[in-house]
Coordinates of C-alpha atoms and ligand atoms in Angstrom, one line a residue:
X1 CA 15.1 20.2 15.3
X2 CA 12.3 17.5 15.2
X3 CA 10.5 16.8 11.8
X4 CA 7.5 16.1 11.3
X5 CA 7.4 12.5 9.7
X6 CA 7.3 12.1 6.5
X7 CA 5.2 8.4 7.3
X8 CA 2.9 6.2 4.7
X9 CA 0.2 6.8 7.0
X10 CA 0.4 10.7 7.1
X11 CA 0.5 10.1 3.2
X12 CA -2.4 8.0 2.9
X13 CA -4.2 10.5 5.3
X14 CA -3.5 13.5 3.2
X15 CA -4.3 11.6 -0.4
X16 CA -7.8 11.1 1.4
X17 CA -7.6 15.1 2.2
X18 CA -7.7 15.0 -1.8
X19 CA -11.1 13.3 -1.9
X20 CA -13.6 14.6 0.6
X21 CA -16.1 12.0 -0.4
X22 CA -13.5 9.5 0.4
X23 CA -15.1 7.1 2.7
X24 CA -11.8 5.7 4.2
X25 CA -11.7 2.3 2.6
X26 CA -9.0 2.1 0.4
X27 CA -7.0 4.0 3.0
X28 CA -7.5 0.2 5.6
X29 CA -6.9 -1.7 2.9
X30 CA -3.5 -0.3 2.2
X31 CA -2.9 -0.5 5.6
X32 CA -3.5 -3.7 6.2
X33 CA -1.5 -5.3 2.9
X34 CA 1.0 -2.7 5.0
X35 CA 0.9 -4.8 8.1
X36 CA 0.3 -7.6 5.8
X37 CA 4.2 -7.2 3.9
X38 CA 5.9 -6.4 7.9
X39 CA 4.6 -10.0 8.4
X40 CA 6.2 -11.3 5.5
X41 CA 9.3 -9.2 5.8
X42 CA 9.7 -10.5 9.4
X43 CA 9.1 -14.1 8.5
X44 CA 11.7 -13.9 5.3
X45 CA 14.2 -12.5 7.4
X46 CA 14.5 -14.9 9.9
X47 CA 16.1 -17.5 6.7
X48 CA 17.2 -20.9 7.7
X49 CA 16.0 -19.8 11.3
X50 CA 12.7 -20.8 11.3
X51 CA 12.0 -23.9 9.5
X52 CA 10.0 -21.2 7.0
X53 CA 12.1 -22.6 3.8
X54 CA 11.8 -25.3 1.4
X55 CA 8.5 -27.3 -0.3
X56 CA 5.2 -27.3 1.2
X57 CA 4.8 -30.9 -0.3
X58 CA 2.5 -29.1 -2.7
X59 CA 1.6 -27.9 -5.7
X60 CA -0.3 -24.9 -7.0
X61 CA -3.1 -24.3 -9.2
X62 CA -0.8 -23.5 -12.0
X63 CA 1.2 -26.9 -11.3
X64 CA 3.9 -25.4 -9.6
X65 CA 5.6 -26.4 -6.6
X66 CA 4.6 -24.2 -3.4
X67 CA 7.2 -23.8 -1.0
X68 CA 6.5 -23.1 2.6
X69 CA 6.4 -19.5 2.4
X70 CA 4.4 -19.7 -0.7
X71 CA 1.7 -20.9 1.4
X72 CA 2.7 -18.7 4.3
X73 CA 2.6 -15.8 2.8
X74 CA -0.9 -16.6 1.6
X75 CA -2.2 -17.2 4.8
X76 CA -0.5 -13.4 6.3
X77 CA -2.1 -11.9 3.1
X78 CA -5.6 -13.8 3.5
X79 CA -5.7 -12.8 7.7
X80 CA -4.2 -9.6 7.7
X81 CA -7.0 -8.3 5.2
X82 CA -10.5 -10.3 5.5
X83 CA -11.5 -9.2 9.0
X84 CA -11.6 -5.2 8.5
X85 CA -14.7 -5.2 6.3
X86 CA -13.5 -3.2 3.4
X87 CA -13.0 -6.4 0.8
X88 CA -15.5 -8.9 -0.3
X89 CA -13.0 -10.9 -2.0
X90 CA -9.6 -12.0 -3.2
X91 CA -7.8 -13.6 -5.5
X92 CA -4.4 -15.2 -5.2
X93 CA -1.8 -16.5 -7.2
X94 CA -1.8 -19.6 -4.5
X95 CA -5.7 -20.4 -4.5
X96 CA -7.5 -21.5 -7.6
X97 CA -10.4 -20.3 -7.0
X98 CA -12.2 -16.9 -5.6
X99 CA -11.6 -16.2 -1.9
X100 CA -14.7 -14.7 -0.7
X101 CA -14.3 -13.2 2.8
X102 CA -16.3 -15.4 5.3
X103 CA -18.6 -14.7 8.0
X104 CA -18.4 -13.0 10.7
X105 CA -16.5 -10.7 9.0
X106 CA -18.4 -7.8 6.7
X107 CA -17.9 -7.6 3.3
X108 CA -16.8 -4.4 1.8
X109 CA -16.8 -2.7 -1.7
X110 CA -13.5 -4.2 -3.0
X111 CA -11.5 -7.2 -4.2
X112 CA -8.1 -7.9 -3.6
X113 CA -5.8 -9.5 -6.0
X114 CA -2.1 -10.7 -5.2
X115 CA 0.8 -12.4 -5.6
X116 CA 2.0 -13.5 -1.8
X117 CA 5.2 -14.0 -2.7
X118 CA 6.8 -12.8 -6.1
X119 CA 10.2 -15.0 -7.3
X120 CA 10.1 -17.0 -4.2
X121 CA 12.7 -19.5 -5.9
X122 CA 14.5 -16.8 -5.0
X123 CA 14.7 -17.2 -1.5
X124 CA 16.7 -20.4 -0.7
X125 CA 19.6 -18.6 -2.6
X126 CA 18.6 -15.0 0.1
X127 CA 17.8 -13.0 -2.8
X128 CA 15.0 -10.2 -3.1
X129 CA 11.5 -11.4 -3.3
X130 CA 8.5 -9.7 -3.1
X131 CA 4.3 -9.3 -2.6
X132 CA 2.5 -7.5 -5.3
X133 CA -1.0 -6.4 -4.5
X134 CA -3.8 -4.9 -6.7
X135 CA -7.2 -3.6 -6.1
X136 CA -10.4 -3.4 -8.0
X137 CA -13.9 -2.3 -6.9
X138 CA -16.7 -5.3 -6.5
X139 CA -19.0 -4.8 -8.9
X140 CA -22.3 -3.0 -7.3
X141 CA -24.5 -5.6 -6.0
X142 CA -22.5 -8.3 -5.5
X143 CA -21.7 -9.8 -1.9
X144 CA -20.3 -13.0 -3.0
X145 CA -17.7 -12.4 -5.9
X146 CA -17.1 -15.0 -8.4
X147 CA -14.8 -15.5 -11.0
X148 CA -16.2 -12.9 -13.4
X149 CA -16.7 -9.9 -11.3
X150 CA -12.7 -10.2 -10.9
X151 CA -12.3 -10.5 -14.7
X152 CA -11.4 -6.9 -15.3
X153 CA -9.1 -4.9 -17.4
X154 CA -6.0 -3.7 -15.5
X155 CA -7.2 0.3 -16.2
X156 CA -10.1 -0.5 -13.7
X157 CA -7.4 -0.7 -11.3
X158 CA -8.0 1.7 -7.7
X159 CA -4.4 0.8 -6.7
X160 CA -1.6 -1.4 -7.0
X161 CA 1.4 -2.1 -5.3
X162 CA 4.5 -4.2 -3.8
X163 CA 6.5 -4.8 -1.2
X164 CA 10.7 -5.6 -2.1
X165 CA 12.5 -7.9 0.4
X166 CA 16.0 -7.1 -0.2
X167 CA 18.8 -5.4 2.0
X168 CA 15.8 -3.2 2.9
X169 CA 12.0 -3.7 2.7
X170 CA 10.0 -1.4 1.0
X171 CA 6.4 -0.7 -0.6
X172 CA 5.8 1.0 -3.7
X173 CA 2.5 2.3 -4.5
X174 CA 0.5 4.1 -6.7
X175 CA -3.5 5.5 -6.5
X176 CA -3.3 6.6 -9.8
X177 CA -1.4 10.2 -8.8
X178 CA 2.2 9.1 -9.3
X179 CA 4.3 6.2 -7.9
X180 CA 5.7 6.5 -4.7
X181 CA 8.4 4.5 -2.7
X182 CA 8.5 3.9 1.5
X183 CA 11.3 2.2 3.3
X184 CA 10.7 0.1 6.7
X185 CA 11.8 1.7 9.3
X186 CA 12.7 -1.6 11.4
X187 CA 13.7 0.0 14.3
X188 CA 10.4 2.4 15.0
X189 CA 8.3 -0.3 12.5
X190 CA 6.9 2.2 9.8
X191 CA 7.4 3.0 6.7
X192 CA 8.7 6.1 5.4
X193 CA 8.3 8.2 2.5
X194 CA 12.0 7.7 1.0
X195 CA 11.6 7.8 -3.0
X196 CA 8.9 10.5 -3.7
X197 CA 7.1 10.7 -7.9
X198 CA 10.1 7.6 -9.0
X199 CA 10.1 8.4 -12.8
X200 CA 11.0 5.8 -15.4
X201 CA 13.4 7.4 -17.9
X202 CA 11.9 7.6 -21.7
X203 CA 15.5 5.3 -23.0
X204 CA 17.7 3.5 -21.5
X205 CA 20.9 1.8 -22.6
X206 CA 19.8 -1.7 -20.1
X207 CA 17.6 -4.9 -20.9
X208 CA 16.5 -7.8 -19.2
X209 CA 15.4 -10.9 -20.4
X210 CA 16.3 -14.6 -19.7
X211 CA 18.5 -15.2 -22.8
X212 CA 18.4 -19.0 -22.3
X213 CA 14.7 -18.9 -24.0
X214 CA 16.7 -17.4 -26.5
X215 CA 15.4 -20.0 -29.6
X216 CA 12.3 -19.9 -28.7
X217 CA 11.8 -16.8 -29.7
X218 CA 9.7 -14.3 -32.0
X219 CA 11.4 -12.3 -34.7
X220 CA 10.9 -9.1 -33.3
X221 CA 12.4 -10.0 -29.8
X222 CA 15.4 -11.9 -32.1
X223 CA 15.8 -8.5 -33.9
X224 CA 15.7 -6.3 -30.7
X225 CA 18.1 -8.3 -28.2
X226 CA 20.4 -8.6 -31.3
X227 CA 20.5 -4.8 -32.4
X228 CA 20.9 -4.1 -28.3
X229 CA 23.7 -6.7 -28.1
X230 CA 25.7 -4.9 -31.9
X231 CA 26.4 -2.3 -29.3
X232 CA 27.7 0.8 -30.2
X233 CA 29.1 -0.8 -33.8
X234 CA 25.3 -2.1 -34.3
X235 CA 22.4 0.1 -35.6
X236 CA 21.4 1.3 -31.9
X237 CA 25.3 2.8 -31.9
X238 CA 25.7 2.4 -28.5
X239 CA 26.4 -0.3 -25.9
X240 CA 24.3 -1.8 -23.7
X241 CA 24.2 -3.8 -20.7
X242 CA 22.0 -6.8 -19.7
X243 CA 20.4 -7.7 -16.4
X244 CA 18.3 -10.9 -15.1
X245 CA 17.5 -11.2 -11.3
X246 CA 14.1 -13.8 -12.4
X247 CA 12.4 -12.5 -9.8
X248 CA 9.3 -10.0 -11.1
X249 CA 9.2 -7.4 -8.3
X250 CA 13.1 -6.9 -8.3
X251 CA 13.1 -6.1 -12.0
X252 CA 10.7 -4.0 -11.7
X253 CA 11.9 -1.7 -8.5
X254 CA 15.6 -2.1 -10.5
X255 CA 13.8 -0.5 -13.8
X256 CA 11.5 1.9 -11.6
X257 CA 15.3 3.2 -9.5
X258 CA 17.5 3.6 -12.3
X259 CA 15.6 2.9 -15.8
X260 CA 15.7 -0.3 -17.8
X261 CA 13.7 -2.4 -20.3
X262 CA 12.6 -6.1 -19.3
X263 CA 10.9 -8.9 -21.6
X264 CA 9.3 -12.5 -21.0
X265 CA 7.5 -12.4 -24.5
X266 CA 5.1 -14.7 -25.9
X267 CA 7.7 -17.4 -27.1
X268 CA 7.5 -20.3 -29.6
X269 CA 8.3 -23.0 -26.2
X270 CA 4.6 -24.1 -25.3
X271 CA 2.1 -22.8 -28.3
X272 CA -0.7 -23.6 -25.6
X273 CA 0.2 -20.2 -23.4
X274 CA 0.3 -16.1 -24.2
X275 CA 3.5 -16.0 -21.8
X276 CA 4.8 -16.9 -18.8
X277 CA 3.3 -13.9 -15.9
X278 CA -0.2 -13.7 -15.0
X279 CA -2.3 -10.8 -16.2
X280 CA -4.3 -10.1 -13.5
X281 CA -1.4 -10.1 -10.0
X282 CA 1.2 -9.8 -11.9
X283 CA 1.3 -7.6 -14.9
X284 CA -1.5 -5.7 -14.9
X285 CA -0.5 -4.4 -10.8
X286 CA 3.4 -3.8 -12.5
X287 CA 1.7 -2.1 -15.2
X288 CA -0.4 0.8 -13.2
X289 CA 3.3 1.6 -11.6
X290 CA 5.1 1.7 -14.7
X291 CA 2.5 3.7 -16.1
X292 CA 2.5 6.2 -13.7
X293 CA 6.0 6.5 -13.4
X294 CA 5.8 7.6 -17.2
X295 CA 7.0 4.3 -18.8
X296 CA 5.1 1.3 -21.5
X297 CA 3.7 -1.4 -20.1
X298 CA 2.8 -3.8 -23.2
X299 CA 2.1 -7.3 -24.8
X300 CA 4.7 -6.6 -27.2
X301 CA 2.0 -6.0 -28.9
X302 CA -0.4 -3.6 -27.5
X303 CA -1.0 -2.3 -23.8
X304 CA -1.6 -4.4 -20.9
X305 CA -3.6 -2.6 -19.2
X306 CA -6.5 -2.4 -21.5
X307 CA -6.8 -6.2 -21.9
X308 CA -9.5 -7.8 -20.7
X309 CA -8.7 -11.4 -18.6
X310 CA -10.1 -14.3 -19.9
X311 CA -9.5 -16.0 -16.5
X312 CA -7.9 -15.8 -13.6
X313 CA -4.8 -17.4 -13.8
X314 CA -4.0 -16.2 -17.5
X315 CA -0.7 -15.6 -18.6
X316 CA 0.4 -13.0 -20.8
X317 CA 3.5 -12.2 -22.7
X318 CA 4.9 -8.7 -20.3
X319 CA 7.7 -6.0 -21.9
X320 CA 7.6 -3.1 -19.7
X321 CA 10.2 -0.3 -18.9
X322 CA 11.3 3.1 -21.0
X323 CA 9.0 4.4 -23.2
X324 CA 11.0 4.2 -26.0
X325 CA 12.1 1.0 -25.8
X326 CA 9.3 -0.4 -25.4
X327 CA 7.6 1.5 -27.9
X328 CA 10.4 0.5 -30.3
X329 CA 9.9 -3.9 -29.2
X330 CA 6.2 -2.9 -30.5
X331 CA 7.7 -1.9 -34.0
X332 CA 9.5 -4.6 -34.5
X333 CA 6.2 -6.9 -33.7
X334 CA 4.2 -4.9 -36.0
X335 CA 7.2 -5.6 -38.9
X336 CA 7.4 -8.7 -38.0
X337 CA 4.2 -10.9 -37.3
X338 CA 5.9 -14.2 -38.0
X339 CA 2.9 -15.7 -35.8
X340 CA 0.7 -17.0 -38.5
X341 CA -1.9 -17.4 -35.6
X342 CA -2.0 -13.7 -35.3
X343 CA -4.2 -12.8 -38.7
X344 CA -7.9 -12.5 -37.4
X345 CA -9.5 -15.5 -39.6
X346 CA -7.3 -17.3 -37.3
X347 CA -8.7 -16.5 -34.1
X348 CA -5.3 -15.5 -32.1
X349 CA -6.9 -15.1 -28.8
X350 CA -8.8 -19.1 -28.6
X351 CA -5.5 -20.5 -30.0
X352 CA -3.5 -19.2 -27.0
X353 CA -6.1 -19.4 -24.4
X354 CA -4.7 -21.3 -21.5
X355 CA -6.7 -24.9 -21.9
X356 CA -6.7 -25.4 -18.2
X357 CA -9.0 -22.3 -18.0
Ligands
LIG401 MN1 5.2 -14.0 -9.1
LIG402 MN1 4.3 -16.0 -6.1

C-alpha cells in the first residue's frame, strides 16, 4: 500500500488552499530557506572533512569571532533566497547592516531576518546547531529597506522558523496556525511531516539556564532557580532537573519535544545590555513557535513579542517555555524589582540600550 506523502511541500500547498487570495509568496520563500538549511545540513555534516571548521579570521558586528561556517552559512542563506523575487531584504545576525536584494534580481513584498547558524561554538565539539529564520512584510512602498522598515514588533511576524542539525535535520515552522515539525528525508532529499500541532506543556518539572552567571543575577531569577533546586523538600514540593546544551535552537526543539523552561535573563554582568539573545532573529522567531505551541515567551518581564526593536542587533533578556513557569519567573520579577533602573523617572529603556546602536 503506497501513501500518499505526507511532504512540507504538499503542506505548504494545502496551507495556501486556506488562503485563496494567497499570491504564492511566502509559499517560495519557505522553500527556499528549505533548500537553504539542506545546504547547511550537507555542509555541517561533512565535519573535519571539508576544511568548513574553525575561525574565519573575523569578527562580527556584535564583536564576536565568526567561524567559517558562520560566514558560510551566510552566504547559503543570502543565495538561496535573493534571486526568486519574493524578498526585498534581509537582515542577518552576520551582516551589520540591511541586505537589500540587488539587481537583476526583483524585489518582492518581504524581509527576511536570520540567524545562519544558531550555537555554532557548538560545532567543533559535533553538537546540534541550527538556522532560525523569520519573516516580516516590507512596508508598502518601499523597494529599498533600511534599518527602520525591519524595526518591528515580533507579532508582525508572517512566519518563523528553524532548522536543528543534530542526529537528524529537521525544520520547525509555524504561519501562525500551529507549530509544525519535518524531518529530512536524506535518502529521497525532502522533508517530511514527522511531528504534527508540537504542544508545549503548561508545567514542567525541567529548567535551563547557564548557572555559571549564577551571581550575576536578579532576585527573582535567585528566588526561582533556588525554589526549583529545594526540590521536592522546597516550596515547589517536587524535584526538578536541570538542562544546558548553550545552543538556542536545541533548547528550544528540547523544550518544544518534551516541555521545559529556559532563561538567559537580563543579569547584573554588563549594566550596558538588556540580555544576551537578539530580539529580532533570535527571540522574537523562538517566540512565534512557543506561542503557538501554547507556551510564554517573555522578558521576564513582559512578552516578547509585543516589544518593539530599538535596533537591529538588540539584545534582550529571553525566558520562554511552560506557561506556568514562565508565568510564575514574571511574579517573582514583579515582587522583586531590585533594578532601581526599572522605576519610570529613571528611564529603563535608554539606560540599557545597547551604546553601539
Ligand atoms: Mn544564535
Ligand atoms: Mn549565529
Amino acid at each position: 500500500m503506497i501513501h500518499a506523502p505526507r511532504t512540507l511541500t504538499r503542506f505548504l500547498i494545502e496551507e495556501q488552499r486556506r488562503h485563496p487570495s494567497a499570491s504564492g509568496n511566502l509559499t517560495a520563500i519557505i522553500n527556499d530557506v528549505r533548500l537553504a538549511c539542506k545546504r547547511i545540513a550537507t555542509l555541517i555534516g561533512k565535519g573535519a572533512l571539508d576544511d568548513a571548521l574553525g575561525k574565519s579570521g573575523s569578527v562580527n558586528v556584535q564583536g564576536e569571532e565568526q567561524i567559517k561556517l558562520d560566514v558560510m552559512a551566510n552566504d547559503i542563506f543570502l543565495r538561496t533566497t535573493e534571486w526568486g523575487g519574493q524578498l526585498a531584504g534581509m537582515v542577518s545576525e552576520e551582516m551589520a547592516e540591511p541586505y537589500v536584494v540587488p539587481d537583476p534580481y526583483p524585489r518582492g513584498k518581504y524581509l527576511l531576518v536570520f540567524d545562519p547558524l544558531d550555537g555554532s561554538s557548538n560545532v567543533d565539539v559535533n553538537l546540534a546547531v541550527g538556522s532560525i529564520f523569520s519573516v516580516l512584510r516590507c512596508p508598502d512602498g518601499v523597494s529599498e529597506p533600511s534599518e527602520r522598515d525591519f524595526l518591528q514588533p515580533g507579532t508582525a511576524q508572517v512566519c518563523a522558523g528553524y532548522a536543528i542539525y543534530g542526529p537528524s535535520t529537521m525544520l520547525v515552522l509555524t504561519t501562525g496556525r500551529g507549530v509544525h515539525g519535518f524531518t529530512l528525508d536524506r535518502e529521497i532529499g525532502e522533508f517530511m511531516l514527522t511531528h504534527p500541532d508540537l504542544r508545549i506543556p503548561p508545567s514542567t518539572s525541567e529548567f535551563a539556564i547557564n548557572a555559571s552567571n549564577q551571581r550575576h543575577w536578579e532576585t527573582a531569577i535567585k528566588r526561582y532557580v533556588s525554589e526549583c533546586q529545594q526540590g521536592a523538600s522546597g516550596p515547589r514540593g517536587r524535584d526538578f532537573n536541570m538542562r544546558w546544551i548553550a545552543s538556542l535552537v536545541a533548547e528550544a526543539h528540547r523544550i518544544l519535544i518534551r516541555g521545559g523552561v529556559f532563561m538567559y535573563p537580563r543579569d547584573r554582568k554588563d549594566l550596558t545590555r538588556s540580555g544576551r539573545l537578539r530580539l529580532l532573529y533570535e527571540a522574537n522567531p523562538i517566540g512565534f513557535i512557543v506561542e503557538q505551541a501554547g507556551g510564554r515567551a517573555s522578558t521576564g518581564r513582559e512578552r516578547v513579542l509585543d516589544i518593539v526593536p530599538e535596533s537591529l542587533h538588540q539584545r534582550i533578556g529571553f525566558v520562554f517555555g511552560a506557561r506556568e513557569e514562565v508565568e510564575r519567573i514574571e511574579r517573582y520579577h514583579r515582587e522583586h524589582n531590585d533594578f532601581e533602573y526599572d522605576a519610570p523617572l529613571f528611564g529603563s529603556r535608554s539606560l540599557f540600550r545597547d551604546p553601539a546602536a
